[in-house]
CSV table of C-alpha atoms and ligand atoms in Angstrom, one decimal:
chain,number,residue,atom,x,y,z
A,6,MET,CA,0.0,0.0,0.0
A,7,ARG,CA,1.2,3.5,-0.7
A,8,ARG,CA,2.1,5.3,2.5
A,9,VAL,CA,2.2,9.1,2.8
A,10,TYR,CA,3.7,10.6,5.9
A,11,MET,CA,2.1,14.0,6.9
A,12,ASP,CA,3.3,14.2,10.5
A,13,ALA,CA,6.5,16.3,10.0
A,14,ASN,CA,5.9,18.3,13.1
A,15,ALA,CA,6.2,15.2,15.1
A,16,THR,CA,9.5,14.3,13.5
A,17,THR,CA,11.2,14.1,10.1
A,18,PRO,CA,13.4,11.4,8.4
A,19,LEU,CA,17.1,12.1,7.8
A,20,LEU,CA,17.9,13.4,4.4
A,21,PRO,CA,20.5,11.2,2.7
A,22,GLU,CA,23.1,14.0,2.8
A,23,VAL,CA,22.7,14.2,6.5
A,24,MET,CA,23.2,10.5,7.0
A,25,GLU,CA,26.3,10.6,4.8
A,26,ALA,CA,27.8,13.6,6.6
A,27,MET,CA,27.3,11.8,10.0
A,28,ARG,CA,28.4,8.3,9.0
A,29,PRO,CA,32.2,8.8,9.5
A,30,TYR,CA,31.8,10.2,13.0
A,31,TRP,CA,30.5,6.9,14.3
A,32,MET,CA,33.2,4.8,12.7
A,33,GLU,CA,36.6,6.0,11.6
A,34,HIS,CA,36.4,9.5,13.2
A,35,PHE,CA,35.0,8.4,16.5
A,36,GLY,CA,37.3,10.5,18.7
A,37,ASN,CA,36.4,12.5,21.7
A,38,ALA,CA,36.5,16.2,20.8
A,39,SER,CA,38.2,16.9,24.1
A,40,SER,CA,41.2,14.6,23.4
A,41,ILE,CA,44.4,16.3,22.3
A,42,HIS,CA,45.5,13.5,20.0
A,43,ARG,CA,44.8,13.3,16.3
A,44,ASP,CA,41.5,11.4,16.7
A,45,GLY,CA,40.3,13.9,19.1
A,46,GLN,CA,41.3,16.8,17.0
A,47,HIS,CA,39.5,15.4,14.0
A,48,ALA,CA,36.3,15.4,16.1
A,49,ARG,CA,37.0,18.9,17.4
A,50,THR,CA,37.4,20.2,13.9
A,51,ALA,CA,34.0,18.7,12.9
A,52,VAL,CA,32.4,20.3,16.0
A,53,ASP,CA,34.0,23.7,15.2
A,54,ARG,CA,32.8,23.6,11.6
A,55,ALA,CA,29.3,22.6,12.7
A,56,ARG,CA,29.3,25.6,15.1
A,57,GLU,CA,30.2,27.9,12.3
A,58,THR,CA,27.3,26.6,10.2
A,59,MET,CA,24.9,27.0,13.1
A,60,ALA,CA,26.2,30.6,13.7
A,61,ARG,CA,25.2,31.3,10.1
A,62,PHE,CA,21.9,29.7,10.6
A,63,PHE,CA,21.1,31.8,13.7
A,64,ASN,CA,23.1,34.9,12.4
A,65,CYS,CA,25.2,35.0,15.6
A,66,HIS,CA,28.8,34.6,16.7
A,67,ASP,CA,30.3,31.1,16.9
A,68,ALA,CA,30.7,31.5,20.7
A,69,GLU,CA,26.9,32.1,21.0
A,70,VAL,CA,26.0,28.6,19.8
A,71,VAL,CA,25.6,25.9,22.5
A,72,PHE,CA,24.9,22.3,21.3
A,73,ASN,CA,22.5,20.3,23.5
A,74,SER,CA,20.1,17.4,23.2
A,75,GLY,CA,17.2,19.2,21.5
A,76,GLY,CA,14.2,21.4,22.0
A,77,THR,CA,13.1,20.2,25.5
A,78,GLU,CA,16.6,20.8,26.9
A,79,GLY,CA,16.8,24.2,25.2
A,80,ASP,CA,13.4,25.3,26.6
A,81,ASN,CA,14.2,23.9,30.1
A,82,THR,CA,17.6,25.6,30.1
A,83,ALA,CA,16.1,29.0,29.3
A,84,ILE,CA,13.6,28.7,32.1
A,85,PHE,CA,15.6,27.0,34.9
A,86,GLY,CA,18.8,28.8,33.9
A,87,LEU,CA,17.5,32.3,34.2
A,88,LEU,CA,14.6,32.4,36.7
A,89,HIS,CA,15.1,32.6,40.5
A,90,PRO,CA,12.6,32.7,43.4
A,91,GLY,CA,10.7,36.0,43.3
A,92,ASP,CA,11.0,36.4,39.5
A,93,HIS,CA,8.0,36.7,37.2
A,94,PHE,CA,7.9,34.8,33.9
A,95,ILE,CA,5.7,35.5,30.9
A,96,THR,CA,4.9,32.9,28.4
A,97,THR,CA,1.8,31.8,26.4
A,98,SER,CA,-0.8,29.2,27.0
A,99,ILE,CA,0.0,27.6,23.5
A,100,GLU,CA,3.6,26.7,24.2
A,101,HIS,CA,5.0,23.2,24.0
A,102,SER,CA,4.9,21.2,27.3
A,103,ALA,CA,8.7,21.6,27.5
A,104,ILE,CA,7.9,25.2,28.5
A,105,LEU,CA,4.6,24.8,30.3
A,106,GLU,CA,5.8,21.9,32.5
A,107,ALA,CA,9.0,23.8,33.4
A,108,ALA,CA,6.9,26.8,34.4
A,109,LYS,CA,4.7,24.6,36.5
A,110,ARG,CA,7.7,23.2,38.3
A,111,LEU,CA,9.0,26.7,39.0
A,112,ALA,CA,5.7,27.7,40.6
A,113,HIS,CA,6.7,25.5,43.5
A,114,ARG,CA,10.0,27.4,43.8
A,115,GLY,CA,8.5,30.9,44.0
A,116,VAL,CA,8.5,31.9,40.3
A,117,GLU,CA,5.1,33.1,39.2
A,118,THR,CA,4.1,32.7,35.5
A,119,THR,CA,1.6,34.6,33.4
A,120,PHE,CA,0.3,32.5,30.6
A,121,VAL,CA,-0.9,34.9,27.8
A,122,ALA,CA,-3.8,33.5,25.8
A,123,PRO,CA,-3.9,33.7,22.0
A,124,GLN,CA,-6.5,35.4,19.9
A,125,PRO,CA,-9.1,33.0,18.4
A,126,SER,CA,-6.8,32.9,15.3
A,127,GLY,CA,-4.0,31.4,17.4
A,128,LEU,CA,-1.9,34.6,17.2
A,129,ILE,CA,-0.5,36.1,20.4
A,130,ASP,CA,-1.1,39.8,20.6
A,131,PRO,CA,2.1,41.6,21.6
A,132,VAL,CA,-0.1,44.1,23.5
A,133,ASP,CA,-1.1,41.3,25.8
A,134,ILE,CA,2.6,40.5,26.4
A,135,ARG,CA,3.3,44.1,27.3
A,136,ARG,CA,0.3,44.3,29.6
A,137,ALA,CA,1.6,41.2,31.5
A,138,ILE,CA,4.9,42.9,32.4
A,139,ARG,CA,5.6,43.6,36.0
A,140,PRO,CA,8.6,45.1,37.7
A,141,GLU,CA,9.9,41.6,38.6
A,142,THR,CA,9.4,40.1,35.1
A,143,ARG,CA,12.8,38.6,34.2
A,144,LEU,CA,12.0,36.4,31.1
A,145,ILE,CA,9.5,36.2,28.2
A,146,SER,CA,9.3,33.0,26.2
A,147,VAL,CA,7.2,32.8,23.0
A,148,MET,CA,7.4,30.2,20.3
A,149,LEU,CA,8.2,31.1,16.7
A,150,ALA,CA,5.7,28.7,15.1
A,151,ASN,CA,3.1,26.7,16.9
A,152,ASN,CA,3.5,23.0,16.6
A,153,GLU,CA,-0.2,22.3,16.2
A,154,THR,CA,-1.5,25.1,14.0
A,155,GLY,CA,1.8,26.3,12.4
A,156,VAL,CA,0.7,29.9,13.3
A,157,LEU,CA,3.8,32.2,13.3
A,158,GLN,CA,4.0,34.4,16.3
A,159,PRO,CA,5.0,38.1,16.2
A,160,VAL,CA,8.5,37.6,17.7
A,161,ASP,CA,10.0,40.7,16.1
A,162,GLU,CA,7.5,42.9,17.9
A,163,ILE,CA,7.8,41.0,21.2
A,164,GLY,CA,11.6,41.3,20.8
A,165,ARG,CA,11.2,45.1,20.7
A,166,ILE,CA,9.0,45.0,23.8
A,167,ALA,CA,11.6,42.9,25.6
A,168,ALA,CA,14.4,45.3,24.5
A,169,ASP,CA,12.4,48.4,25.6
A,170,THR,CA,11.8,47.0,29.0
A,171,GLY,CA,15.1,45.2,29.6
A,172,ILE,CA,13.6,41.8,29.9
A,173,PHE,CA,15.3,38.6,28.7
A,174,PHE,CA,13.6,37.0,25.7
A,175,HIS,CA,13.6,33.3,24.7
A,176,ILE,CA,12.2,31.9,21.5
A,177,ASP,CA,11.2,28.2,21.1
A,178,ALA,CA,12.0,28.0,17.4
A,179,VAL,CA,11.8,24.2,17.2
A,180,GLN,CA,8.9,24.3,14.7
A,181,GLY,CA,9.9,27.5,12.9
A,182,ALA,CA,13.5,26.7,12.2
A,183,GLY,CA,14.0,25.7,8.6
A,184,LYS,CA,10.5,26.7,7.6
A,185,VAL,CA,10.7,30.4,8.0
A,186,GLU,CA,13.5,33.0,7.9
A,187,PHE,CA,14.6,34.3,11.3
A,188,ASP,CA,17.6,36.2,12.6
A,189,VAL,CA,18.4,36.4,16.2
A,190,ARG,CA,20.1,39.8,15.8
A,191,ARG,CA,17.1,41.3,14.0
A,192,ILE,CA,14.7,40.0,16.6
A,193,GLY,CA,17.0,40.9,19.5
A,194,CYS,CA,16.3,37.8,21.5
A,195,HIS,CA,18.7,36.5,24.2
A,196,LEU,CA,18.0,32.8,23.8
A,197,LEU,CA,16.6,30.6,21.0
A,198,SER,CA,16.1,26.8,20.9
A,199,ILE,CA,16.0,24.5,18.0
A,200,SER,CA,15.9,20.7,17.5
A,201,ALA,CA,17.5,18.7,14.6
A,202,HIS,CA,14.8,16.1,14.3
A,203,LYS,CA,12.2,18.6,13.2
A,204,MET,CA,14.3,19.6,10.2
A,205,HIS,CA,15.6,16.3,8.7
A,206,GLY,CA,18.4,15.9,11.3
A,207,PRO,CA,18.8,13.2,13.9
A,208,LYS,CA,16.9,12.9,17.1
A,209,GLY,CA,18.4,13.8,20.5
A,210,ILE,CA,20.5,16.7,19.3
A,211,GLY,CA,19.8,20.4,19.1
A,212,ALA,CA,21.3,23.8,19.7
A,213,MET,CA,20.7,27.0,21.5
A,214,PHE,CA,21.6,30.6,20.7
A,215,VAL,CA,22.7,32.2,23.9
A,216,ARG,CA,23.5,35.9,23.4
A,217,ARG,CA,26.9,36.9,24.8
A,218,GLY,CA,26.6,38.1,28.4
A,219,THR,CA,23.2,36.4,29.1
A,220,PRO,CA,23.6,35.2,32.7
A,221,ILE,CA,22.3,31.7,32.3
A,222,GLU,CA,23.1,28.9,34.7
A,223,PRO,CA,23.8,25.6,33.0
A,224,LEU,CA,21.3,22.8,33.4
A,225,LEU,CA,24.1,20.1,33.3
A,226,VAL,CA,27.4,20.5,35.1
A,227,GLY,CA,30.5,18.4,34.9
A,228,GLY,CA,33.1,19.0,32.3
A,229,SER,CA,33.9,22.3,30.7
A,230,HIS,CA,32.3,21.5,27.3
A,231,GLU,CA,30.4,24.2,25.4
A,232,ARG,CA,32.3,27.0,27.3
A,233,ARG,CA,30.9,25.5,30.5
A,234,GLN,CA,27.4,26.1,29.4
A,235,ARG,CA,26.5,22.4,28.8
A,236,ALA,CA,28.6,19.6,30.3
A,237,GLY,CA,28.8,16.2,28.6
A,238,THR,CA,30.9,14.6,25.8
A,239,GLU,CA,29.9,16.1,22.6
A,240,ASN,CA,27.6,14.0,20.3
A,241,VAL,CA,29.9,14.6,17.4
A,242,ALA,CA,27.9,12.7,14.8
A,243,GLY,CA,24.7,14.3,16.0
A,244,ILE,CA,26.3,17.8,15.8
A,245,VAL,CA,27.6,17.1,12.3
A,246,GLY,CA,24.1,15.9,11.3
A,247,LEU,CA,22.4,19.0,12.8
A,248,ALA,CA,24.7,21.3,10.9
A,249,LYS,CA,24.2,19.5,7.7
A,250,ALA,CA,20.4,19.7,8.2
A,251,ALA,CA,20.7,23.4,9.0
A,252,GLU,CA,22.7,24.0,5.8
A,253,LEU,CA,20.1,22.1,3.7
A,254,ALA,CA,17.4,24.1,5.5
A,255,MET,CA,19.1,27.4,4.5
A,256,HIS,CA,19.1,26.2,0.9
A,257,SER,CA,15.5,25.2,1.0
A,258,LEU,CA,14.6,28.7,2.2
A,259,ASP,CA,16.5,30.2,-0.7
A,260,ASP,CA,15.8,27.9,-3.6
A,261,GLY,CA,12.0,27.9,-3.6
A,262,THR,CA,11.5,24.6,-1.8
A,263,ILE,CA,9.6,26.2,1.1
A,264,TYR,CA,7.5,28.3,-1.3
A,265,ARG,CA,6.6,25.1,-3.2
A,266,LEU,CA,5.8,23.4,0.1
A,267,ALA,CA,3.4,26.2,1.0
A,268,GLY,CA,1.7,25.7,-2.4
A,269,LEU,CA,1.2,22.0,-1.8
A,270,ARG,CA,-0.1,22.6,1.7
A,271,ASP,CA,-2.6,25.2,0.3
A,272,ARG,CA,-3.7,22.7,-2.3
A,273,LEU,CA,-4.2,20.0,0.3
A,274,GLU,CA,-6.1,22.4,2.6
A,275,ALA,CA,-8.4,23.7,-0.2
A,276,GLY,CA,-9.2,20.2,-1.2
A,277,ILE,CA,-10.1,19.0,2.3
A,278,LEU,CA,-12.1,22.1,2.9
A,279,GLN,CA,-14.4,21.2,0.1
A,280,SER,CA,-15.9,18.6,2.5
A,281,PRO,CA,-18.8,20.1,4.4
A,282,GLY,CA,-18.4,20.8,8.1
A,283,THR,CA,-14.7,21.6,8.0
A,284,GLY,CA,-12.6,24.7,8.7
A,285,ILE,CA,-9.1,25.9,9.5
A,286,ASN,CA,-7.8,26.3,13.0
A,287,GLY,CA,-5.4,29.3,12.6
A,288,ALA,CA,-7.6,31.6,10.6
A,289,ASP,CA,-9.1,35.1,11.2
A,290,ALA,CA,-12.8,35.9,11.8
A,291,ASN,CA,-13.4,35.7,8.0
A,292,GLY,CA,-11.8,32.2,7.8
A,293,LYS,CA,-8.6,33.6,6.1
A,294,PRO,CA,-5.5,31.8,7.4
A,295,VAL,CA,-3.1,33.9,9.4
A,296,ALA,CA,0.7,33.6,8.6
A,297,ARG,CA,1.7,30.0,9.2
A,298,ALA,CA,4.7,27.7,8.8
A,299,ALA,CA,4.6,26.6,5.2
A,300,ASN,CA,4.1,22.9,5.9
A,301,THR,CA,1.3,22.9,8.5
A,302,THR,CA,-2.5,23.0,8.4
A,303,ASN,CA,-4.9,22.2,11.3
A,304,ILE,CA,-8.4,21.4,10.2
A,305,TRP,CA,-11.6,20.7,12.2
A,306,PHE,CA,-14.1,18.2,11.0
A,307,ASP,CA,-17.5,18.6,12.6
A,308,GLN,CA,-19.3,15.5,13.7
A,309,LEU,CA,-16.4,13.1,14.1
A,310,GLU,CA,-13.8,12.0,16.5
A,311,GLY,CA,-10.3,13.1,15.4
A,312,GLU,CA,-8.8,10.0,16.8
A,313,ALA,CA,-11.1,7.8,14.8
A,314,LEU,CA,-10.0,9.7,11.6
A,315,VAL,CA,-6.3,9.3,12.5
A,316,ILE,CA,-6.8,5.6,12.8
A,317,ALA,CA,-8.9,5.3,9.6
A,318,LEU,CA,-6.4,7.3,7.6
A,319,ASP,CA,-3.5,5.2,9.0
A,320,MET,CA,-5.3,2.1,7.7
A,321,LYS,CA,-5.4,3.8,4.3
A,322,GLY,CA,-1.7,4.6,4.4
A,323,VAL,CA,-1.7,8.2,5.7
A,324,SER,CA,0.1,9.2,8.9
A,325,ILE,CA,-1.2,12.4,10.5
A,326,SER,CA,-1.8,13.5,14.1
A,327,GLY,CA,-4.6,14.8,16.2
A,328,GLY,CA,-3.7,17.7,18.5
A,329,SER,CA,-5.0,15.7,21.4
A,330,ALA,CA,-2.9,13.9,24.0
A,331,CYS,CA,-3.8,10.6,25.6
A,332,HIS,CA,-3.6,10.7,29.4
A,333,SER,CA,-4.5,7.5,31.2
A,334,GLY,CA,-6.7,6.2,28.4
A,335,ALA,CA,-8.8,9.4,28.0
A,336,THR,CA,-8.2,11.6,25.0
A,337,GLU,CA,-7.7,15.2,26.2
A,338,PRO,CA,-8.5,17.9,23.7
A,339,SER,CA,-5.5,20.0,22.6
A,340,HIS,CA,-4.5,22.7,25.1
A,341,VAL,CA,-3.6,24.9,22.1
A,342,LEU,CA,-7.0,24.6,20.4
A,343,MET,CA,-8.8,25.0,23.7
A,344,ALA,CA,-6.8,28.2,24.4
A,345,MET,CA,-7.9,29.5,21.0
A,346,GLY,CA,-11.5,29.1,22.2
A,347,LEU,CA,-12.6,25.9,20.4
A,348,ASP,CA,-15.2,23.9,22.3
A,349,LYS,CA,-14.1,20.4,23.4
A,350,ASN,CA,-15.9,18.5,20.6
A,351,ARG,CA,-14.4,20.7,17.9
A,352,ALA,CA,-10.9,20.5,19.5
A,353,ARG,CA,-11.2,16.7,19.6
A,354,ALA,CA,-12.3,16.7,16.0
A,355,SER,CA,-9.3,18.6,14.7
A,356,LEU,CA,-6.3,17.2,12.9
A,357,ARG,CA,-2.9,18.4,12.0
A,358,PHE,CA,-1.5,17.7,8.5
A,359,SER,CA,2.2,18.6,8.6
A,360,LEU,CA,4.0,18.0,5.3
A,361,LEU,CA,7.7,17.0,4.8
A,362,LYS,CA,9.6,19.3,2.4
A,363,THR,CA,10.1,16.3,0.2
A,364,VAL,CA,6.3,15.9,-0.3
A,365,THR,CA,5.2,15.3,-3.9
A,366,GLU,CA,2.0,16.3,-5.7
A,367,ALA,CA,1.1,12.6,-5.9
A,368,ASP,CA,1.3,12.4,-2.1
A,369,VAL,CA,-1.2,15.3,-1.8
A,370,GLU,CA,-3.5,13.8,-4.4
A,371,HIS,CA,-3.4,10.5,-2.5
A,372,VAL,CA,-4.4,12.2,0.7
A,373,LEU,CA,-7.1,14.2,-1.0
A,374,HIS,CA,-8.5,11.0,-2.4
A,375,VAL,CA,-8.7,9.1,1.0
A,376,VAL,CA,-9.7,11.9,3.4
A,377,PRO,CA,-13.2,12.7,2.1
A,378,GLU,CA,-14.0,8.9,1.9
A,379,ALA,CA,-12.8,8.3,5.4
A,380,VAL,CA,-14.7,11.4,6.7
A,381,GLU,CA,-17.9,10.4,5.1
A,382,HIS,CA,-17.6,6.8,6.3
A,383,LEU,CA,-16.9,7.8,9.9
A,384,ARG,CA,-19.7,10.4,10.0
A,385,ALA,CA,-22.1,7.8,8.9
A,386,LEU,CA,-21.1,5.7,11.9
A,387,SER,CA,-20.4,8.5,14.4
A,388,PRO,CA,-22.1,8.8,17.7
A,389,VAL,CA,-21.1,12.4,17.6
A,390,ALA,CA,-23.0,12.8,14.3
A,391,ALA,CA,-26.0,10.9,15.8
A,392,GLY,CA,-26.0,13.3,18.7
A,393,THR,CA,-25.4,10.6,21.3
A,394,LEU,CA,-22.0,11.9,22.4
A,395,GLY,CA,-21.9,15.1,24.4
B,13,PLP,C1,7.4,23.7,19.7
B,13,PLP,C2,8.2,22.6,20.3
B,13,PLP,N1,9.1,22.8,21.3
B,13,PLP,C3,9.8,21.9,21.8
B,13,PLP,C4,9.8,20.6,21.4
B,13,PLP,C5,10.6,19.5,22.0
B,13,PLP,O1,11.7,19.2,21.1
B,13,PLP,P1,12.5,17.9,21.3
B,13,PLP,O2,11.7,16.8,20.7
B,13,PLP,O3,13.8,18.1,20.5
B,13,PLP,O4,12.8,17.7,22.7
B,13,PLP,C6,8.8,20.3,20.3
B,13,PLP,C7,8.7,18.9,19.9
B,13,PLP,O5,7.6,18.5,19.5
B,13,PLP,C8,8.1,21.3,19.8
B,13,PLP,O6,7.2,21.1,18.8
């Protein structure tokens, strides 16, 4: 059976060039980058080169790049590394759990958090961020692109607010990186987190931009790796893979790949929206989508259970995600969609299609062929449609 993977925001496969770049660093060039012998120096050179690439990717100085294990670690480091008892933290109610759970933990340690809610479109209004500022506010953290809706947040404006008020600013760019241009100097943020596996690199590796002079405490202590900002023997192959993925991502932003991706996403979306009882999560009051990452659309389907559609599509060879999380057997509606004001049923009946940049027209056609069939079939069976499920 033909399989089409449309869950790129969960993770992406390695591109062949990434695999090839990494391969030698597991085998012949296996050295520890801290060793002074030739094997070690070979690894050190690879890490240094990767750091230069990441500095271009972020538009920062080499010394401002810190390699780590991915988005969760970057997000946690920003929060635990900067906030102390008595500080106030501003974030949004649509962040990833790596931010939300870290904020919850700090609540027990005397750090209060304001969770700014989005507009119904999924956009955070910078005015709401400004309003939440108090004298003791030390950090603002806002994501670049939402993982469920793809909605791009106004980080430039929030960066100006942070600069005006002297507050540290962290961006979770895990879902935006490689899909949209960004530049840490232009935005003026102090910290920014990315993860390789969301951009065709390996899992378990990421990087953080840490603006020079930002007084951040490391999460991990031990050796003096990463200028004492992140202890632990460098994952050399992972770092090389991340840098290769970043290099390819920069090309994709330049050579029209991302533009083409947006076109295919739009075609998919328009096709699905022809089914009755559907709509976009991430649109303004007139139903016009707001600015989103090129690969993502989140669609509600009235009168059905999102989870049932995920399973039905999986059986037809299509991998997608619902925005809901499964906690102890019960499907919880997505916190992002609920924060945008959707009711529980609509939030549960919403699905995320997130396309790989390697997606083909034939993939989109296949999905457009199977989705309406599956939707009609499920609606015919659905207790939601029959009005027996509250
Ligand atoms: C917006 C966002 N932040 C952080 C993370 C966590 O990244 P990682 O899987 O590298 O820990 C994810 C992963 O889904 C994400 O979508």
